[in-house]
Each structure stands twice: as C-alpha cells, then as structure tokens.
XYZ file of N, CA, C and O in Angstrom:
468
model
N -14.241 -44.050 -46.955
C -14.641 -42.992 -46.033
C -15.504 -41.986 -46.780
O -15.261 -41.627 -47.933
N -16.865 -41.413 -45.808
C -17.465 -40.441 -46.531
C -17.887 -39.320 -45.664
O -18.397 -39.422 -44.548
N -17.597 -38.179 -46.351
C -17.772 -37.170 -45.503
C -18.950 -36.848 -46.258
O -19.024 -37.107 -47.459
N -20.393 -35.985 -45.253
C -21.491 -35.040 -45.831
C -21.362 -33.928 -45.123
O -21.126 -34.134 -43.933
N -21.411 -33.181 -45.343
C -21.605 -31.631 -45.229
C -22.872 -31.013 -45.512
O -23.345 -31.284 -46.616
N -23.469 -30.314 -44.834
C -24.509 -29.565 -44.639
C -24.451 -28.276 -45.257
O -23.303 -28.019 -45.622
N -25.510 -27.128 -45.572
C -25.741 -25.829 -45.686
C -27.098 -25.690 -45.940
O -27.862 -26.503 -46.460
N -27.421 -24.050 -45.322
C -28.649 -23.797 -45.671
C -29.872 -23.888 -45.014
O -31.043 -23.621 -45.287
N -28.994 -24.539 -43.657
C -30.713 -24.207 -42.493
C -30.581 -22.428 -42.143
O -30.071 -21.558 -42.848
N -31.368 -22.281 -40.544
C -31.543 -20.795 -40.442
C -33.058 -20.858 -39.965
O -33.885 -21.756 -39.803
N -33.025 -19.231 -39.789
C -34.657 -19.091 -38.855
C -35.570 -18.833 -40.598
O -35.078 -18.754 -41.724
N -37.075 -18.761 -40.128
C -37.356 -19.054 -41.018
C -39.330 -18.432 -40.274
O -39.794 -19.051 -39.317
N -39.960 -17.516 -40.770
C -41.338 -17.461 -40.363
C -42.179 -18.721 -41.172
O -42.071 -19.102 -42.337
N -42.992 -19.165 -40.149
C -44.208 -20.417 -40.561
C -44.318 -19.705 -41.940
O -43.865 -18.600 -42.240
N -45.026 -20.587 -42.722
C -45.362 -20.560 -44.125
C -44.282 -20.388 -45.055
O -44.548 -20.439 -46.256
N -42.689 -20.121 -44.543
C -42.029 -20.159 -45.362
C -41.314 -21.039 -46.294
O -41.832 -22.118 -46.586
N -40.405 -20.767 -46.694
C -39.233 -22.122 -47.476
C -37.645 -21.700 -47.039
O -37.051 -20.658 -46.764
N -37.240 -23.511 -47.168
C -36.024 -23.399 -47.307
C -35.423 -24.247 -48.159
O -36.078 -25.119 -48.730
N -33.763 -24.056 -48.394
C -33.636 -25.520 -49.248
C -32.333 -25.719 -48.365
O -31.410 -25.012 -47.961
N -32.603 -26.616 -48.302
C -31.149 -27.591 -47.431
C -30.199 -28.671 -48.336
O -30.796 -29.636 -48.813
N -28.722 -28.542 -48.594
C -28.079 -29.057 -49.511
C -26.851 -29.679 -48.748
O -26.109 -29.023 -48.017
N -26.736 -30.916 -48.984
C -25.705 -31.780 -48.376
C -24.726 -32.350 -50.121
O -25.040 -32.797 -51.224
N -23.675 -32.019 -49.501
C -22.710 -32.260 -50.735
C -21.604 -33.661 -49.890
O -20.955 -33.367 -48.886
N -21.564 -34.802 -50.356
C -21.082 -35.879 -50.099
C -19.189 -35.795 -51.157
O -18.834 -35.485 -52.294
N -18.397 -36.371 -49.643
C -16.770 -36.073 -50.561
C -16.457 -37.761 -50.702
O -17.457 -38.308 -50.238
N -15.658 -38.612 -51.070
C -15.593 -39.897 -50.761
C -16.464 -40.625 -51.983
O -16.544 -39.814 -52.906
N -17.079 -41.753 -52.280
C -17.584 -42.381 -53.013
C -18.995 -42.700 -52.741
O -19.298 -43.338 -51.733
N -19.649 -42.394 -53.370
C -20.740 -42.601 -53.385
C -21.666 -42.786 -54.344
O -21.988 -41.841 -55.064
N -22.193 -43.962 -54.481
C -22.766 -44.546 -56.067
C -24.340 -44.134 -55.983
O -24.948 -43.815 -54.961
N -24.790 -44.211 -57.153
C -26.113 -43.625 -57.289
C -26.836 -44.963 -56.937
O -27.776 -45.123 -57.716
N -26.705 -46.152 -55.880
C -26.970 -47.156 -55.606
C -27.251 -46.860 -53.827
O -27.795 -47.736 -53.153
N -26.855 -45.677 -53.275
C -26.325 -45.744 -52.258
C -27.862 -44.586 -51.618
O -28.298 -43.572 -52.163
N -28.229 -45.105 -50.622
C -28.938 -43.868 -50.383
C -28.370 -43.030 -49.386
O -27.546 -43.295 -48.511
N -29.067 -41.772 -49.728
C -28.988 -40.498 -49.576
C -30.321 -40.169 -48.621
O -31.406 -40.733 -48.761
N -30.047 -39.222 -47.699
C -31.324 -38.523 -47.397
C -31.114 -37.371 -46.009
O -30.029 -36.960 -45.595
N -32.046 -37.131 -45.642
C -32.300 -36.168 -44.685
C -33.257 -36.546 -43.168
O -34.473 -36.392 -43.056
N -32.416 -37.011 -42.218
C -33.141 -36.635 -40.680
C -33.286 -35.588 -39.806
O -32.451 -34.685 -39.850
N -34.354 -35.530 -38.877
C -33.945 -34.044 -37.808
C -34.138 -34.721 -36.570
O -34.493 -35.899 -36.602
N -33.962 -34.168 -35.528
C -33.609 -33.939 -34.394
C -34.420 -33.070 -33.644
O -34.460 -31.924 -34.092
N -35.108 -33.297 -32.584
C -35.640 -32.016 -31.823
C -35.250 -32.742 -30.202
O -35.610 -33.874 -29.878
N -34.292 -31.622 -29.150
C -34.300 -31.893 -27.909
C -35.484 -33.085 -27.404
O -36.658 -33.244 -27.739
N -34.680 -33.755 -26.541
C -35.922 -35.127 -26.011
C -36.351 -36.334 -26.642
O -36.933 -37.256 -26.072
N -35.965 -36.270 -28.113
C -36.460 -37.012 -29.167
C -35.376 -37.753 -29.916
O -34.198 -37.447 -30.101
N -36.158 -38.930 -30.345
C -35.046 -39.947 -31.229
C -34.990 -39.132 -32.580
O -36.034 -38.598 -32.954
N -33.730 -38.986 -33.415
C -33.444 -38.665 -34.740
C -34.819 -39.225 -35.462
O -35.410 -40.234 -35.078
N -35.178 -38.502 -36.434
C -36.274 -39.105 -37.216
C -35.756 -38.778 -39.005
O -34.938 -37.953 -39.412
N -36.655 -39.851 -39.846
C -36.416 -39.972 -41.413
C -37.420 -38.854 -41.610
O -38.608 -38.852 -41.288
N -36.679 -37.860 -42.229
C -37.784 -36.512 -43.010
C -37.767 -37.169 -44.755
O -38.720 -37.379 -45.506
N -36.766 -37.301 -44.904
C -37.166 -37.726 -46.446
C -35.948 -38.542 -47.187
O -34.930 -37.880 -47.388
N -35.950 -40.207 -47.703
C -34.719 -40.405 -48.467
C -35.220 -40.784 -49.807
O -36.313 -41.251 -50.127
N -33.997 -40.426 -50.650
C -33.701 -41.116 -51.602
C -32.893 -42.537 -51.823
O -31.687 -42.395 -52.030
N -33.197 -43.352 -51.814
C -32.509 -44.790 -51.277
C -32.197 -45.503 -52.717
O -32.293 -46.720 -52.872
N -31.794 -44.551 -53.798
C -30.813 -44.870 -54.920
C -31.500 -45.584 -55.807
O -32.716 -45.779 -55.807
N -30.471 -46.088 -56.790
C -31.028 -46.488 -58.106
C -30.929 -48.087 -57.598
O -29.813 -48.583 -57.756
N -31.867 -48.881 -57.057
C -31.627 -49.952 -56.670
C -32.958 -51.159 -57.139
O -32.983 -52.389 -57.121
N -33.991 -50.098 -57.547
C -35.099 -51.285 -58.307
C -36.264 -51.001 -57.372
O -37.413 -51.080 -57.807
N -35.996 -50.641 -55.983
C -36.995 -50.876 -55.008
C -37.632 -49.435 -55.008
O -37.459 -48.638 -55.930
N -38.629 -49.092 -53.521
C -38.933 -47.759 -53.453
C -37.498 -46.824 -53.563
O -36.328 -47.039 -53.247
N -38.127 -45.830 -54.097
C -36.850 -44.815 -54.471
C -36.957 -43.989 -53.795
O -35.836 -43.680 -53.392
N -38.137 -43.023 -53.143
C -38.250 -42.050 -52.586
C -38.462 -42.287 -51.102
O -38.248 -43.405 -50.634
N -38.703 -41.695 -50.656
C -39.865 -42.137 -49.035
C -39.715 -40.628 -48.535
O -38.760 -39.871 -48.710
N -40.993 -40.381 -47.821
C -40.834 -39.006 -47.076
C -42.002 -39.274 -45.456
O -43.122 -39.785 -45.489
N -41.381 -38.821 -44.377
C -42.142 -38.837 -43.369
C -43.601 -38.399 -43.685
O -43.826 -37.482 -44.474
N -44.545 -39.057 -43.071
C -45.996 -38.181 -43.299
C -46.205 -37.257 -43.045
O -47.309 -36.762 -43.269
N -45.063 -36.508 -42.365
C -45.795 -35.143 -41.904
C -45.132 -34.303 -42.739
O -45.644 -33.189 -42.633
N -43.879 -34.305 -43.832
C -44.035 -33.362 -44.870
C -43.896 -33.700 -46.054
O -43.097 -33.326 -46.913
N -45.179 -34.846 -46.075
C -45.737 -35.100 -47.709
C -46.053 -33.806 -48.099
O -46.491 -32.895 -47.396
N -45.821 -33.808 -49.152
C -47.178 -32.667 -50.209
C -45.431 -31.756 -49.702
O -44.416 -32.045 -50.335
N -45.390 -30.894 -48.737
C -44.198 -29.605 -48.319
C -43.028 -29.859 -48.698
O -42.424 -28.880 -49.135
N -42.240 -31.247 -48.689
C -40.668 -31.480 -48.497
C -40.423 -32.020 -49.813
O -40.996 -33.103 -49.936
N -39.919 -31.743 -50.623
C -39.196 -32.622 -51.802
C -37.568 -32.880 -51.871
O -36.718 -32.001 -52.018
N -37.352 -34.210 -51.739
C -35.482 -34.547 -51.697
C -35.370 -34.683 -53.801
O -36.056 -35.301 -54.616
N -34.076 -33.696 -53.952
C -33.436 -34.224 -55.027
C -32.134 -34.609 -55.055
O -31.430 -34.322 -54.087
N -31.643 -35.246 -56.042
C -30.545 -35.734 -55.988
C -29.708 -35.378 -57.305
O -30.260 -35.062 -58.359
N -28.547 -35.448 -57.167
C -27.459 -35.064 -57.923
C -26.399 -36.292 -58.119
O -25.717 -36.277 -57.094
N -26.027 -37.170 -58.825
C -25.091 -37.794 -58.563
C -24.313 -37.376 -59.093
O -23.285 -37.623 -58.462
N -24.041 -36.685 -60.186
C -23.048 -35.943 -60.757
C -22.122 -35.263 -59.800
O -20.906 -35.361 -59.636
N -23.173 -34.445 -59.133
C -22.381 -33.531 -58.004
C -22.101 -34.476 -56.345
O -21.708 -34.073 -55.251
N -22.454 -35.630 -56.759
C -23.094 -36.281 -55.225
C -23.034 -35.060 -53.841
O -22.299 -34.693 -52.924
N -24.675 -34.720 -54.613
C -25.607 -34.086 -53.689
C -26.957 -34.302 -53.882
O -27.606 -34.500 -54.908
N -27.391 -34.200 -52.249
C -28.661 -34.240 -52.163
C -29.249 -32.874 -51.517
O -28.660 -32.171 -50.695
N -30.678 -32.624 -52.124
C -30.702 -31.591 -51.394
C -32.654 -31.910 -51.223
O -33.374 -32.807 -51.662
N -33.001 -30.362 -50.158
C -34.028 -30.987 -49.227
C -34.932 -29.754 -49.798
O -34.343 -28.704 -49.541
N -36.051 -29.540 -50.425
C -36.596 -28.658 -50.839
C -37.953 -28.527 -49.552
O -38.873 -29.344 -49.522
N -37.835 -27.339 -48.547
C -39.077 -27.066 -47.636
C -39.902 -26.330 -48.192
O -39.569 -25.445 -48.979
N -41.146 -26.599 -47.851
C -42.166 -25.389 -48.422
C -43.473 -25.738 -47.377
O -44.000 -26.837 -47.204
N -43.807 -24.472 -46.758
C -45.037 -24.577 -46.239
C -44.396 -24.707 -45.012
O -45.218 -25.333 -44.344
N -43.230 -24.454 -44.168
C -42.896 -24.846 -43.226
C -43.766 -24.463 -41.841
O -44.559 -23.526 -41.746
N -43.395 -25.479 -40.737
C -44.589 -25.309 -39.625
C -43.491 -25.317 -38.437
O -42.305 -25.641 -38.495
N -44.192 -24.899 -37.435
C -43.326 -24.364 -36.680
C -42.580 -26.068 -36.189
O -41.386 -26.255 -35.954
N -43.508 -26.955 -36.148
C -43.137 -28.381 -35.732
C -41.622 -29.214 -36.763
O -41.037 -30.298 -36.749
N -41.535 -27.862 -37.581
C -40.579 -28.729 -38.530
C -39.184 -28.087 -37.851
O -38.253 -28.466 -38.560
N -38.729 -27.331 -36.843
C -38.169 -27.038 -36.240
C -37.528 -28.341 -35.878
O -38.129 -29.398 -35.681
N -35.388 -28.010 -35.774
C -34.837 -29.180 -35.534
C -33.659 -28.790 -35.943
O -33.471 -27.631 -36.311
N -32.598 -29.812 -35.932
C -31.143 -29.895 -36.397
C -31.443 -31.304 -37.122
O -31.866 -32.373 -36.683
N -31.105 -30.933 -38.240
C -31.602 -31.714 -39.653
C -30.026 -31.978 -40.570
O -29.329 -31.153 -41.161
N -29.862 -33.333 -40.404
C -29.318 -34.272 -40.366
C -28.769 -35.104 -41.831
O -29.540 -35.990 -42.200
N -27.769 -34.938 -42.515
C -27.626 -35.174 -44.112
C -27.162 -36.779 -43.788
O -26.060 -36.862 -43.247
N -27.801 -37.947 -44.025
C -27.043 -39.070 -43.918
C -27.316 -39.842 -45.104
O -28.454 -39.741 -45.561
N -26.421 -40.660 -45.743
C -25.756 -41.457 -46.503
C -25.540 -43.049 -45.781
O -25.450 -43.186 -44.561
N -25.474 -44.228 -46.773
C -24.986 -45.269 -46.546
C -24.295 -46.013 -47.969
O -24.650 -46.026 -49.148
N -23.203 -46.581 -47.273
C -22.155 -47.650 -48.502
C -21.825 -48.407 -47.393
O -20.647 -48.325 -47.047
N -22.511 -49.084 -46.779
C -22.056 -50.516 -46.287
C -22.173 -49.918 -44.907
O -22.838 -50.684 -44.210
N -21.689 -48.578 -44.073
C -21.794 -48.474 -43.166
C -22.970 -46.916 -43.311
O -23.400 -46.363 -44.323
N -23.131 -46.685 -42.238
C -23.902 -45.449 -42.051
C -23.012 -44.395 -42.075
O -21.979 -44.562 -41.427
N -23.225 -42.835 -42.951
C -22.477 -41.409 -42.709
C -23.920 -40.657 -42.181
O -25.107 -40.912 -42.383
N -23.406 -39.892 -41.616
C -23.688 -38.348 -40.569
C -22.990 -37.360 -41.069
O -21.764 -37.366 -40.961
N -23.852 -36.050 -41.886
C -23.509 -34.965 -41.409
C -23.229 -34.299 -39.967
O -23.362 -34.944 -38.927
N -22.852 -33.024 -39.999
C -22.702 -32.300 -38.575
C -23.768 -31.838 -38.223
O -23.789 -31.025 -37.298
N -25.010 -32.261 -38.910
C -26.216 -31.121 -38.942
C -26.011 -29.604 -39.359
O -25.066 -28.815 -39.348
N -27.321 -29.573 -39.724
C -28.040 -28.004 -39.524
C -29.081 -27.095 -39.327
O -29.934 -27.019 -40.211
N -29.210 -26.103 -37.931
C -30.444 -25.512 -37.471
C -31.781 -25.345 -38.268
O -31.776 -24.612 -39.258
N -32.594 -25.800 -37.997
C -33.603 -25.003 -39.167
C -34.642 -24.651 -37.697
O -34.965 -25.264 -36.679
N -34.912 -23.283 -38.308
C -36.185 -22.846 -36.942
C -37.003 -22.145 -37.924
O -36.734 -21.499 -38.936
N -38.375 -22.551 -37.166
C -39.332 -22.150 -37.843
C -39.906 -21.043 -36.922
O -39.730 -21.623 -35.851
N -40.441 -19.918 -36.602
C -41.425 -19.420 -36.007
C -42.558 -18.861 -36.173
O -42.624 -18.118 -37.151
N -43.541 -18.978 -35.496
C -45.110 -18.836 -35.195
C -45.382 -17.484 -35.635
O -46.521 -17.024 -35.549
C-alpha cells in the first residue's frame, strides 16, 4: 500500500512560482515512477511532468506546455517528489495531482494551484 500526500499549491499572480511537494509513505523504489498530473473542470487528468525511475529508459518527461517552466525532482531518500513552477500562466491553473506506480497506480488527494491574470 502507498499513500502520496500533497503540499504547496495556492493562488499565485501569472509570472510567478511555486513548488509543489508530494511525500510518498509505503514502499517505494527508486525503480518506481513518480510524478505530477492536473486537472481542470471538463477535462481528462493530464501528465505535467514524471520521473519514471531508475529503470534504463527515458527518465524524465514533461508535458510541452511546461518545458523550459516546470522542473520534477526527486528524493528517494525522503521518497519525495517535488514539482518546481516558474513562469506560471494562467492556463497552468488546476488541481494537480501527485501519482506514483509499484505494480498498481497511487493518487494523491490533489492540490489547488491558481494562477491569475
């Protein structure tokens, strides 16, 4: 069983930053990826950025729309991941999503991030 936990969304004026930190309880190997989705009313969950572990293959991946702005790091020590924003746009607005996999899929509870104009 794995629990993720969220912190660290919030309102936020365009051009700003945030950092978003999901701390994982349960087992989780540095094999296992890690990452971050959001959510906006009307819309399917989307991949903002994973880390998909120490496994040989791509390691990183980030949606195209916050290349260059979003950086995911990782912690396995602490098994945490966290979501570095910069340059935020009002479109990055959402309930942003800490998920994990070990054989099955984990879900955070989310957390708000609002951007405004």
């Amino acid at each position: 069983q794995v629990q993720l936990v969220e912190s660290g969304g919030g309102l936020v004026q365009a051009g700003g930053s945030l950092i978003l930190s999901c701390v994982a309880s349960g087992r989780i190997f540095s094999t296992n990826p890690l990452g971050w989705y959001r959510q906006v009313p009307g819309k399917q969950r989307e991949l903002v950025a994973v880390d998909n572990g120490d496994n040989g293959g791509v390691r990183i991946e980030y949606a195209d729309s916050v290349k260059g702005r979003f950086t995911i790091s990782r912690d396995n020590a602490k098994n945490r991941v966290d979501l570095h924003m910069s340059s935020l746009k009002p479109e990055d607005t959402g309930v942003y999503y800490c998920y994990g996999h070990r054989g099955l899929e984990y879900w955070g509870q989310g957390t708000q991030v609002t951007v405004s104009s």
